[in-house]
PDB file of C-alpha atoms in Angstrom:
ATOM      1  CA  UNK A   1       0.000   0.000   0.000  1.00 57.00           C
ATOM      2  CA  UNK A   2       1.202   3.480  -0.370  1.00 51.00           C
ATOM      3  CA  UNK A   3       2.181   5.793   1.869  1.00 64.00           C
ATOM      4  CA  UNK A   4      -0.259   9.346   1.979  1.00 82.00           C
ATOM      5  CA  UNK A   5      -0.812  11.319   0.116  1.00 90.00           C
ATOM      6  CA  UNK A   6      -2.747   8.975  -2.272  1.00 92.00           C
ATOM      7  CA  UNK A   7      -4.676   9.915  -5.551  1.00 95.00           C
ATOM      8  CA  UNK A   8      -8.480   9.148  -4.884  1.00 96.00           C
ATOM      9  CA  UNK A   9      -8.983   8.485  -8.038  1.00 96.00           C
ATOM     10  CA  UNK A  10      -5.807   6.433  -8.961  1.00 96.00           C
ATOM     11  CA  UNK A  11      -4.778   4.796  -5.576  1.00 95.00           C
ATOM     12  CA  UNK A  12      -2.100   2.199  -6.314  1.00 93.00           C
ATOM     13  CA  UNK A  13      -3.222  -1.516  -6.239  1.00 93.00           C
ATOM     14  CA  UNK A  14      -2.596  -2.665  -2.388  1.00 93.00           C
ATOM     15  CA  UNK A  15      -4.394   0.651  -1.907  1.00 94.00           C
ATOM     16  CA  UNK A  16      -7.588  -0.540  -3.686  1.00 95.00           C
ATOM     17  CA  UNK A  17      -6.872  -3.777  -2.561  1.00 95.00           C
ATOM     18  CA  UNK A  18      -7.125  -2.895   0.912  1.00 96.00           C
ATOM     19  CA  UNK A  19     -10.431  -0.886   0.442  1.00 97.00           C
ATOM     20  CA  UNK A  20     -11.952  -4.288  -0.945  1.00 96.00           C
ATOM     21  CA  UNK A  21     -11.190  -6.427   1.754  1.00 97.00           C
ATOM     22  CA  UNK A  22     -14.068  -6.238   4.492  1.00 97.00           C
ATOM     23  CA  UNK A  23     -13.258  -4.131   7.355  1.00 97.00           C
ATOM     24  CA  UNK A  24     -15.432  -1.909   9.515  1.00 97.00           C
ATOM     25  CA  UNK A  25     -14.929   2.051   8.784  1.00 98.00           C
ATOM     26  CA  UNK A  26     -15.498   5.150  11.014  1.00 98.00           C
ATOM     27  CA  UNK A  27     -17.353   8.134   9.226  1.00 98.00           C
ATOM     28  CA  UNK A  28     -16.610  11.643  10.595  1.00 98.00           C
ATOM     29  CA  UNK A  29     -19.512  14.453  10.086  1.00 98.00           C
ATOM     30  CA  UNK A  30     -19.250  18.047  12.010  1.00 97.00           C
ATOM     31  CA  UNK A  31     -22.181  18.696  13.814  1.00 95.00           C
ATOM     32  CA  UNK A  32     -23.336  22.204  14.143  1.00 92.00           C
ATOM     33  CA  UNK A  33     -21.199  23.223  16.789  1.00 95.00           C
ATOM     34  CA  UNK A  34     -18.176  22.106  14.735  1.00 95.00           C
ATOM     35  CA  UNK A  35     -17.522  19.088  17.089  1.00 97.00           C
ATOM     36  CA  UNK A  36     -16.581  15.815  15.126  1.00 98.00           C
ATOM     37  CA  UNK A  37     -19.325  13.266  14.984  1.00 98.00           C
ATOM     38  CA  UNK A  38     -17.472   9.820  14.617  1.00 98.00           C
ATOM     39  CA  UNK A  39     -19.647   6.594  14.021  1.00 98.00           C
ATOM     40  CA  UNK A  40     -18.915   2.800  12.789  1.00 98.00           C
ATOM     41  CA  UNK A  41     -20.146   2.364   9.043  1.00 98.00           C
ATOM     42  CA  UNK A  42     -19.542   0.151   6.228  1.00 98.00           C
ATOM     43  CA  UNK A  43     -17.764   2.318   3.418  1.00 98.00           C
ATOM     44  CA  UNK A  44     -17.053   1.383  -0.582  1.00 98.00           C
ATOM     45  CA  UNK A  45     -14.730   3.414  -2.769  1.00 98.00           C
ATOM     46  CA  UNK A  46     -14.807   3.275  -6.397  1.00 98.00           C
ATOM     47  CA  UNK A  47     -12.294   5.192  -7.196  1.00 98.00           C
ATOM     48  CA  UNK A  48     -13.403   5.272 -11.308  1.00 97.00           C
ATOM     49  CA  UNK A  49     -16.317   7.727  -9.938  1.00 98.00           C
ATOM     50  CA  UNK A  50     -14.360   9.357  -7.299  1.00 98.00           C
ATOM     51  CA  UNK A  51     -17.055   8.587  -5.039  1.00 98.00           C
ATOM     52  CA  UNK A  52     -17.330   6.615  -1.670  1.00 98.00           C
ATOM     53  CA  UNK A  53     -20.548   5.703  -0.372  1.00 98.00           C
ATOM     54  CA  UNK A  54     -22.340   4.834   3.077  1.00 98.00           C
ATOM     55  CA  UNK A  55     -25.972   3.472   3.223  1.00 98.00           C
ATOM     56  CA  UNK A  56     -27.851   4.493   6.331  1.00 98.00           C
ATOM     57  CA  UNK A  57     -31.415   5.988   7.745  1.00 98.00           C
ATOM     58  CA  UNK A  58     -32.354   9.178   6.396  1.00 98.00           C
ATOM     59  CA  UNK A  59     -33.558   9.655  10.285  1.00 98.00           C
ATOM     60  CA  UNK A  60     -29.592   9.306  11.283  1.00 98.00           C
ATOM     61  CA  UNK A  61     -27.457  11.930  13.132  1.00 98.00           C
ATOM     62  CA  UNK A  62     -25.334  11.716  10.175  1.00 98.00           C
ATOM     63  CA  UNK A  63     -27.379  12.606   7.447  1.00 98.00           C
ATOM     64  CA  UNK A  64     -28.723  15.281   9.218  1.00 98.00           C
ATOM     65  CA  UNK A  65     -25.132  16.555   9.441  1.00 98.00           C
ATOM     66  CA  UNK A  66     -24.413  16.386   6.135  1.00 98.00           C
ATOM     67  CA  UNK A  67     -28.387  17.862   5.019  1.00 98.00           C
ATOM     68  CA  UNK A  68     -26.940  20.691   7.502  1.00 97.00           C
ATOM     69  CA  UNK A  69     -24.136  21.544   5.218  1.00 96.00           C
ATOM     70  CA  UNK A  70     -26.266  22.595   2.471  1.00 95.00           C
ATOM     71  CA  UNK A  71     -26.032  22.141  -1.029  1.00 94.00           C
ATOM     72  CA  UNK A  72     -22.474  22.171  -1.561  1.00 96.00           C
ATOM     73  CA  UNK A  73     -22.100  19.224   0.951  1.00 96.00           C
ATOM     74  CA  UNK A  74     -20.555  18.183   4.275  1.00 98.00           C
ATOM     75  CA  UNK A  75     -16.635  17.944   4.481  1.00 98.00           C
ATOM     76  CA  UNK A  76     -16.270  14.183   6.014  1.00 98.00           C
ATOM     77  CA  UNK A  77     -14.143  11.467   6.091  1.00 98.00           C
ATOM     78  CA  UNK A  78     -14.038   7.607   6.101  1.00 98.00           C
ATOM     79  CA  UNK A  79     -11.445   5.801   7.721  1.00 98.00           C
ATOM     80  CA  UNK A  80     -10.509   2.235   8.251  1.00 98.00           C
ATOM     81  CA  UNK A  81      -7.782   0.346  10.278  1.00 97.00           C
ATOM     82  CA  UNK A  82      -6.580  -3.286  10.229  1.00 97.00           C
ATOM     83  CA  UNK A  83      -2.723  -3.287  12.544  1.00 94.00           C
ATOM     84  CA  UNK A  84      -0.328  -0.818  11.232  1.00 92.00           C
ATOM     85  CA  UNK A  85      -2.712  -0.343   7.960  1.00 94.00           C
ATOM     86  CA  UNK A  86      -4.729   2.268   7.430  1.00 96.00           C
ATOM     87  CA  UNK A  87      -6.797   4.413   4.986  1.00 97.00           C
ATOM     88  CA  UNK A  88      -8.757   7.684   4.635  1.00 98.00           C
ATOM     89  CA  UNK A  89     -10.635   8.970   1.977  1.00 98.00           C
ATOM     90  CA  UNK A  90     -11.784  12.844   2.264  1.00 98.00           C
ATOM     91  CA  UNK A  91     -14.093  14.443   0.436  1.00 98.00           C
ATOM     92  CA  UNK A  92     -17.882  16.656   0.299  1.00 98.00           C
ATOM     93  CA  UNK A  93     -20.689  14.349   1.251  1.00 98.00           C
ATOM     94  CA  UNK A  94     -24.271  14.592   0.122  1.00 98.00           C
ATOM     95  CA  UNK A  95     -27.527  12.833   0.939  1.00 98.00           C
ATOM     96  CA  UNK A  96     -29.079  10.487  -2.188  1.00 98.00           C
ATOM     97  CA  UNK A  97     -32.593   9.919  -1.927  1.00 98.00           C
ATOM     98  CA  UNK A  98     -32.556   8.696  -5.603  1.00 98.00           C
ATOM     99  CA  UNK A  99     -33.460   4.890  -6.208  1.00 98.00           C
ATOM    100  CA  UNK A 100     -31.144   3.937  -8.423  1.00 98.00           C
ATOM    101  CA  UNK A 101     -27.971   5.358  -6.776  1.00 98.00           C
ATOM    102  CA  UNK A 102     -29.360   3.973  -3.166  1.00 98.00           C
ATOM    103  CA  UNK A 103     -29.464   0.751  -5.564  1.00 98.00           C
ATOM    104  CA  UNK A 104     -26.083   1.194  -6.680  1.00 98.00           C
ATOM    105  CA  UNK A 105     -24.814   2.187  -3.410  1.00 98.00           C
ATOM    106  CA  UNK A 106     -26.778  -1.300  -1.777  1.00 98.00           C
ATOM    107  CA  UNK A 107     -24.779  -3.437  -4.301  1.00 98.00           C
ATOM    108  CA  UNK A 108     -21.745  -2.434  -3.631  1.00 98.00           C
ATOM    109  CA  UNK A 109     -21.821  -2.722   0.205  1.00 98.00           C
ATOM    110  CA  UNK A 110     -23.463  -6.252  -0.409  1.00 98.00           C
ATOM    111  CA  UNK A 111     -20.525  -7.156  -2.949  1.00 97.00           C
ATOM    112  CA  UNK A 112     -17.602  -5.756  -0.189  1.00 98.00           C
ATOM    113  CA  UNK A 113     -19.068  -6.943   2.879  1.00 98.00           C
ATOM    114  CA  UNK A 114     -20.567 -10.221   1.123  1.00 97.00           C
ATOM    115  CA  UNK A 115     -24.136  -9.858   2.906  1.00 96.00           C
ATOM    116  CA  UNK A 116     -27.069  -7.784   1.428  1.00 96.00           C
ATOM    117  CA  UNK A 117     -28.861  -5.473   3.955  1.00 96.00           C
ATOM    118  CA  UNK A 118     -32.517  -6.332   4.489  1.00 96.00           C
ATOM    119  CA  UNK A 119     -34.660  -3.873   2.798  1.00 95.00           C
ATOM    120  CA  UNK A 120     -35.221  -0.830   4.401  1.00 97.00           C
ATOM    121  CA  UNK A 121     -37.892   1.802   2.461  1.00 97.00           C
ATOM    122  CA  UNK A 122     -36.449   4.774   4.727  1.00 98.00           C
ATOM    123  CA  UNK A 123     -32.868   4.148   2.871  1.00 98.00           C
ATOM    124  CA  UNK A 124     -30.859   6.493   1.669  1.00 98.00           C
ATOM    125  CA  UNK A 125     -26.736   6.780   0.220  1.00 98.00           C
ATOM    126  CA  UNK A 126     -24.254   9.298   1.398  1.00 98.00           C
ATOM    127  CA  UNK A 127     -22.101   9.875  -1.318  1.00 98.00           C
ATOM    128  CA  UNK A 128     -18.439  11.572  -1.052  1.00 98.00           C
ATOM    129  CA  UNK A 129     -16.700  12.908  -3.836  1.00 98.00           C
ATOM    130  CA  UNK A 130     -13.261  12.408  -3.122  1.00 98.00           C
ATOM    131  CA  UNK A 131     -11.064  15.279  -2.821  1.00 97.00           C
ATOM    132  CA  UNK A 132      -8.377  13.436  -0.951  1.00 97.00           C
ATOM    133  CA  UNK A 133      -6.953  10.474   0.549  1.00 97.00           C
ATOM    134  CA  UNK A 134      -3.856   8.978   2.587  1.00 96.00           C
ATOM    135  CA  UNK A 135      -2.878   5.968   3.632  1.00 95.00           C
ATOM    136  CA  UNK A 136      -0.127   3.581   4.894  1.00 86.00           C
ATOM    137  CA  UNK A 137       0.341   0.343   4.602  1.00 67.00           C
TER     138      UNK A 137
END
């Protein structure tokens, strides 16, 4: 794996590599006060779209952090750890209520953690176009 700084949207094999294998992630949202807002999620990267994604409740704490942002999105991060390796992607995060990319989004967390979530109508995909990322293998 590389050591940071690491192109988002060309990260070096063991880099991807790493992001495939199934490991629990942190996702950090600012609440309104500006105080972090750290909580367990499962994260994918695709790194062809630039985009990492988290499925959650639209009810969460952390969709209402990002919703807070406004329309230019929530600065966040996603992080995950495994020993001495480690990886963070950065980026601005916004809420998709759109079926298809919730879809999309659904898929991909079923293909990295290798379990589909029951369905869940309330459902939505926080999407993070990636502005950075570092990591260290």
């Amino acid at each position: 794996m590389a050591s940071y700084p690491v192109d988002p949207r060309q990260p070096d094999a063991a880099y991807l590599s790493f992001w495939r294998e199934r490991h629990l992630c942190t996702l950090t949202t600012l609440r309104p006060d500006g105080s972090p807002h750290v909580v367990p999620v499962g994260v994918t990267y695709d790194p062809e779209a630039g985009l990492a994604r988290v499925i959650t409740n639209k009810s969460s704490a952390k969709v209402g952090h990002v919703l807070a942002a406004g329309p230019d999105g929530a600065r966040v991060a996603v992080c995950q750890v495994d020993g001495a390796r480690w990886a963070t992607l950065e980026g601005r995060a916004r809420v998709s209520t759109d079926p298809a990319r919730v879809a999309e989004a659904v898929r991909r967390y079923a293909e990295r953690y290798e379990r589909t979530p029951a369905p869940n109508p309330s459902r939505v995909a926080i999407e993070i176009e990636l502005t950075g990322a570092m990591g260290r293998g």
